[in-house]
Every structure is written in C-alpha cells, then in structure tokens.
C-alpha cells in the first residue's frame, strides 16, 4: 500500500512512525511533514490546507490511504473531495467535521442527544451576550463558534473579563468569522481527560485514555498552548468513568448521528471534564489529538493501518485492539516565547544521543533539517513553537517520568523551554487513591 499522512506536527511524526511499522505499507509520504517525518517517509512540499494539490498528488501517485492530521482540511471538506475521486481517506466528511468546526453545532448535538455538558446559551448579538453574562455571574466561559487555532475559548474569572472576551471575539473580530456567534457556558470544575475512539459510524473502538497539559508553565499556570505534555493512561479515568464516557457521550452521539443518516467515520476525540467520577463533554475534535497521539501510539500493539482501513471500509465490528500495559509519558520541548512570538532556526544539539535509545521516542514537531552546499542533510533546526516531543514507556509513572526527563538532559537549543511537572498529576491522583504509583 501507498499511504499519505497530511500535517507537520508531533502528532504526524508519531503517525508516520507507527504507520511505517505496518507490513501492509510499501511507500509512505508526508505532506508537508517536518525534520522527523523525513526519516521514515518522503516529505512532500504541499501545505495541509491545499486540498486541490493534495488531491492531484494522491491521484497521480495512486495513494491507497490518506490520513489527515489537522482539523482545517477536514472542516474544509478534504474527505468529500477525495471520496468523489474514489480515494480512501481516514476522517469524517465535511458535514460531520462541523463537530469541531462549529462549537455551536457541537453543543446543539450534545443537547439533542442528552450528552452531559455544561449549560450554555448561544448569541449572535454581543449586547445580549453581555446581559446574559451579567445575569449568570462569574466564573463563566466565552467561546467563539468557529476554528480559532485553539485560542477561541476564554475562561473568565469576572464579569468584566467575560465582557472583554465578547468584545474581543465579536467586535474586534480577533478570530474573524469564527466570532459571528459566541457560546456563553457555565464554568465546570474538575480535571480534564481526553478519550479518542475509532468509529465507522456504527461500532465504537475506544483508545486508551490520556491527559494533555495545555498551559505553558508548571502547575498549569500561564496561557494555553497546543499542549506541553501528555500521558496515557490517565489514572483519573477509572473503569467507572471510562464506561460512562462510552455509554453517555459516544454511544448516544454516534447512534443519534446515524439515525439522522450521518455516518461518522474516522477518529473522534472528546475533551472531557471529570468531576466526582462524572464526565462532562467540553468539546469534540474530529481527528487525533496532539500531543495525545504521541503517548497513545507507543502503547498500541495492533497494526494501525489495518484498523484505519477497517474504519474507512465500515468493518470495525469484530475489531479488538492490543495494548502495551506500560505507562507512556511525553514532554514537549518548545521555543522560548511560545505560545507568543518566538524565533526559528536555532540549531538543535544532542538528538543523536537519543538515536540508539530503544526506550525513548523522539517525535519532531517544529523542526527542519538543514542541507549543506552539496545537498547533504546536516543538523536539525527549530522551525516552530512546539519543537520536539520526548516520549518513553515505563512500568510505573515514576519510571516513565525519570526516563523522559533524563533523556531531555541531552537536548539543547537556544531558549528551549519545557514543563518539568508532566506526570505529577497522575502521581498525585494515584497517591490520593491509595494506589501509589501503580497503573489503574
Ligand atoms: P475547548 O476547546 O472547548 O475544549 O476549550 C479549551 C479549554 O478551555 C478546555 O481544555 C478547558 O480547559 C477550558 N474549558 C472549556 N470549556 C470549559 C468549561 N465549560 N468549564 C471550564 N473550563 C472549560
Ligand atoms: N490536545 C489538544 C488537541 O489536540 O486539540
């Protein structure tokens, strides 16, 4: 088979790494890819949002399966366009990618199928939104309807802050048309977890639970980022919570959509708030998570390409996935200044120290490889906000944590920044539940 992966982050490098292990795959491409994907796939210089050029490439190279990493091409309808040309592609069609593309649509669907979520109201008029905020009080959450590169959700501690958030989204148009409508939502307390499923629109195959760390600084301080680290499984998601998530969130959603004649195929990711063993859906993403994928795939023993083909072809019914029991942990190394402005082009030193370490996975995100004047590839340079993901498996949380942080000691680039507390929440949770550093 020939497989094309679309995207250029750590998620896509981990997808390329896992897909390259499949005996079904003879040739692997990544568009546009990064310095790391080039080690296992042929990088193709086409942007992830350039659907016409991607389609032309897939037709010309007779691609058997295309795997879409980021949300933007899914929301723009890449799956519909590929399918019209008879190509197999992993992901939902445009009408269902709206679950991520429109938070208003996602909340309406949650309400329709009685999926537990925070109470909310939708506004297209800023004045009405502000009056409602005044009535409800703070804390309160203001969300832009459309895609806003992960920045369209503002958790507000005061009424003034929430009013300013409405102005930012609806009047200053910070996120453009994404701010035509806002959702004003009750603020939920609890701890967050991510659950991803494969589904062919009928059968649901859950992946192991995971937990992202969005704020830039230790102790969940500072502005939100794309994700500074993750681990799997999330001890917070015990058997009871896991069952509730499948029964109360995913099953009603997939069955309800099917009744409407909408068959969801691909990866579906729920971001959840867990409080007192009860899950509340915060959002749906119609793709693999980043950095969740970087900790889920090293635990997956089954052939990813096989399960993706079964998803696309509606053959998931009898599917079982095999998992490594170990705990997997990922720390993201970021450029200084991220998620604000940062410099690119810094030389990354020490990567070769990790090349022969079978227990460490180095998934690149914002990197590129320099070429010298003879066209030979030389050192890696930083090329984005999130630069590298250092990942390891361990028999315990502490072991995985120690392996990752000692591996990081080898890596250097100017103004490198990373969180030093990834894994601590899992340790705290396990100790409070008197299962000190054991797996759930
Ligand atoms: P979303 O993109 O909707 O998942 O929101 C991004 C982040 O905002 C989440 O990961 C949460 O940290 C936070 N958030 C969203 N909705 C709520 C809510 N209703 N209550 C508390 N925090 C929220
Ligand atoms: N980990 C957050 C996301 O993938 O959206």
PDB file of N, CA and C and ligand atoms in Angstrom, residues 11 71 100 150 194 196 211-214 225-230 269 283 285 287-293 386, ligand 2:
ATOM      1  N   UNK A  11       2.196  15.003  16.278  1.00  0.00           N
ATOM      2  CA  UNK A  11       1.157  14.003  16.016  1.00  0.00           C
ATOM      3  C   UNK A  11       1.450  13.284  14.695  1.00  0.00           C
ATOM      4  N   UNK A  71      -7.223  19.576  11.800  1.00  0.00           N
ATOM      5  CA  UNK A  71      -8.659  19.728  11.602  1.00  0.00           C
ATOM      6  C   UNK A  71      -9.020  20.555  10.366  1.00  0.00           C
ATOM      7  N   UNK A 100     -16.194  19.776  15.155  1.00  0.00           N
ATOM      8  CA  UNK A 100     -15.057  20.574  15.634  1.00  0.00           C
ATOM      9  C   UNK A 100     -15.097  21.979  15.041  1.00  0.00           C
ATOM     10  N   UNK A 150      -7.267  27.003  18.492  1.00  0.00           N
ATOM     11  CA  UNK A 150      -7.210  26.628  19.913  1.00  0.00           C
ATOM     12  C   UNK A 150      -7.265  27.816  20.865  1.00  0.00           C
ATOM     13  N   UNK A 194      -8.759  13.167  27.972  1.00  0.00           N
ATOM     14  CA  UNK A 194      -9.118  13.008  26.555  1.00  0.00           C
ATOM     15  C   UNK A 194      -9.409  11.540  26.280  1.00  0.00           C
ATOM     16  N   UNK A 196     -10.272   9.128  22.910  1.00  0.00           N
ATOM     17  CA  UNK A 196     -10.358   9.055  21.458  1.00  0.00           C
ATOM     18  C   UNK A 196     -10.952   7.706  21.080  1.00  0.00           C
ATOM     19  N   UNK A 211      -4.155  12.296  29.016  1.00  0.00           N
ATOM     20  CA  UNK A 211      -4.339  13.617  29.625  1.00  0.00           C
ATOM     21  C   UNK A 211      -3.317  14.585  29.040  1.00  0.00           C
ATOM     22  N   UNK A 212      -3.812  15.688  28.540  1.00  0.00           N
ATOM     23  CA  UNK A 212      -2.984  16.733  27.937  1.00  0.00           C
ATOM     24  C   UNK A 212      -2.630  17.747  29.034  1.00  0.00           C
ATOM     25  N   UNK A 213      -1.654  18.597  28.773  1.00  0.00           N
ATOM     26  CA  UNK A 213      -1.289  19.688  29.700  1.00  0.00           C
ATOM     27  C   UNK A 213      -1.194  20.950  28.859  1.00  0.00           C
ATOM     28  N   UNK A 214      -2.281  21.735  28.838  1.00  0.00           N
ATOM     29  CA  UNK A 214      -2.340  22.867  27.895  1.00  0.00           C
ATOM     30  C   UNK A 214      -1.566  24.116  28.333  1.00  0.00           C
ATOM     31  N   UNK A 225      -1.546  26.566  25.432  1.00  0.00           N
ATOM     32  CA  UNK A 225      -0.746  26.261  24.244  1.00  0.00           C
ATOM     33  C   UNK A 225      -1.467  25.144  23.485  1.00  0.00           C
ATOM     34  N   UNK A 226      -0.827  24.629  22.453  1.00  0.00           N
ATOM     35  CA  UNK A 226      -1.372  23.448  21.772  1.00  0.00           C
ATOM     36  C   UNK A 226      -1.261  22.199  22.636  1.00  0.00           C
ATOM     37  N   UNK A 227      -0.465  22.246  23.706  1.00  0.00           N
ATOM     38  CA  UNK A 227      -0.257  21.067  24.580  1.00  0.00           C
ATOM     39  C   UNK A 227       1.229  20.917  24.865  1.00  0.00           C
ATOM     40  N   UNK A 228       1.592  20.909  26.151  1.00  0.00           N
ATOM     41  CA  UNK A 228       3.007  20.888  26.551  1.00  0.00           C
ATOM     42  C   UNK A 228       3.464  19.526  27.047  1.00  0.00           C
ATOM     43  N   UNK A 229       2.564  18.561  27.054  1.00  0.00           N
ATOM     44  CA  UNK A 229       2.944  17.223  27.509  1.00  0.00           C
ATOM     45  C   UNK A 229       1.694  16.400  27.692  1.00  0.00           C
ATOM     46  N   UNK A 230       1.872  15.102  27.819  1.00  0.00           N
ATOM     47  CA  UNK A 230       0.700  14.223  27.970  1.00  0.00           C
ATOM     48  C   UNK A 230       1.155  12.904  28.559  1.00  0.00           C
ATOM     49  N   UNK A 269     -12.592  12.497  18.994  1.00  0.00           N
ATOM     50  CA  UNK A 269     -11.868  12.783  20.244  1.00  0.00           C
ATOM     51  C   UNK A 269     -12.775  13.651  21.098  1.00  0.00           C
ATOM     52  N   UNK A 283     -15.673  19.443  24.519  1.00  0.00           N
ATOM     53  CA  UNK A 283     -15.534  19.672  23.070  1.00  0.00           C
ATOM     54  C   UNK A 283     -15.358  18.337  22.363  1.00  0.00           C
ATOM     55  N   UNK A 285     -13.235  16.857  18.941  1.00  0.00           N
ATOM     56  CA  UNK A 285     -12.295  17.079  17.845  1.00  0.00           C
ATOM     57  C   UNK A 285     -12.454  15.911  16.884  1.00  0.00           C
ATOM     58  N   UNK A 287     -10.355  14.413  14.893  1.00  0.00           N
ATOM     59  CA  UNK A 287      -9.009  13.990  14.470  1.00  0.00           C
ATOM     60  C   UNK A 287      -8.261  13.456  15.683  1.00  0.00           C
ATOM     61  N   UNK A 288      -7.057  12.993  15.445  1.00  0.00           N
ATOM     62  CA  UNK A 288      -6.175  12.585  16.545  1.00  0.00           C
ATOM     63  C   UNK A 288      -5.757  13.826  17.343  1.00  0.00           C
ATOM     64  N   UNK A 289      -5.523  13.682  18.645  1.00  0.00           N
ATOM     65  CA  UNK A 289      -5.064  14.792  19.485  1.00  0.00           C
ATOM     66  C   UNK A 289      -3.557  14.954  19.399  1.00  0.00           C
ATOM     67  N   UNK A 290      -3.102  16.145  19.697  1.00  0.00           N
ATOM     68  CA  UNK A 290      -1.676  16.432  19.741  1.00  0.00           C
ATOM     69  C   UNK A 290      -1.423  17.183  21.034  1.00  0.00           C
ATOM     70  N   UNK A 291      -0.731  16.655  22.017  1.00  0.00           N
ATOM     71  CA  UNK A 291       0.199  15.528  21.991  1.00  0.00           C
ATOM     72  C   UNK A 291      -0.361  14.174  22.457  1.00  0.00           C
ATOM     73  N   UNK A 292      -1.685  13.997  22.527  1.00  0.00           N
ATOM     74  CA  UNK A 292      -2.207  12.707  22.997  1.00  0.00           C
ATOM     75  C   UNK A 292      -1.726  11.534  22.124  1.00  0.00           C
ATOM     76  N   UNK A 293      -1.708  11.761  20.805  1.00  0.00           N
ATOM     77  CA  UNK A 293      -1.318  10.679  19.882  1.00  0.00           C
ATOM     78  C   UNK A 293       0.104  10.165  20.183  1.00  0.00           C
ATOM     79  N   UNK A 386       6.205  24.543  19.115  1.00  0.00           N
ATOM     80  CA  UNK A 386       6.497  23.251  19.755  1.00  0.00           C
ATOM     81  C   UNK A 386       7.516  22.558  18.850  1.00  0.00           C
TER      82      UNK A 386
HETATM   83  N1  LIG B   2      -4.515  18.155  22.717  1.00  0.00           N
HETATM   84  C1  LIG B   2      -5.427  19.101  22.239  1.00  0.00           C
HETATM   85  C2  LIG B   2      -5.815  18.931  20.830  1.00  0.00           C
HETATM   86  O1  LIG B   2      -5.300  18.098  20.126  1.00  0.00           O
HETATM   87  O2  LIG B   2      -6.704  19.665  20.394  1.00  0.00           O
END
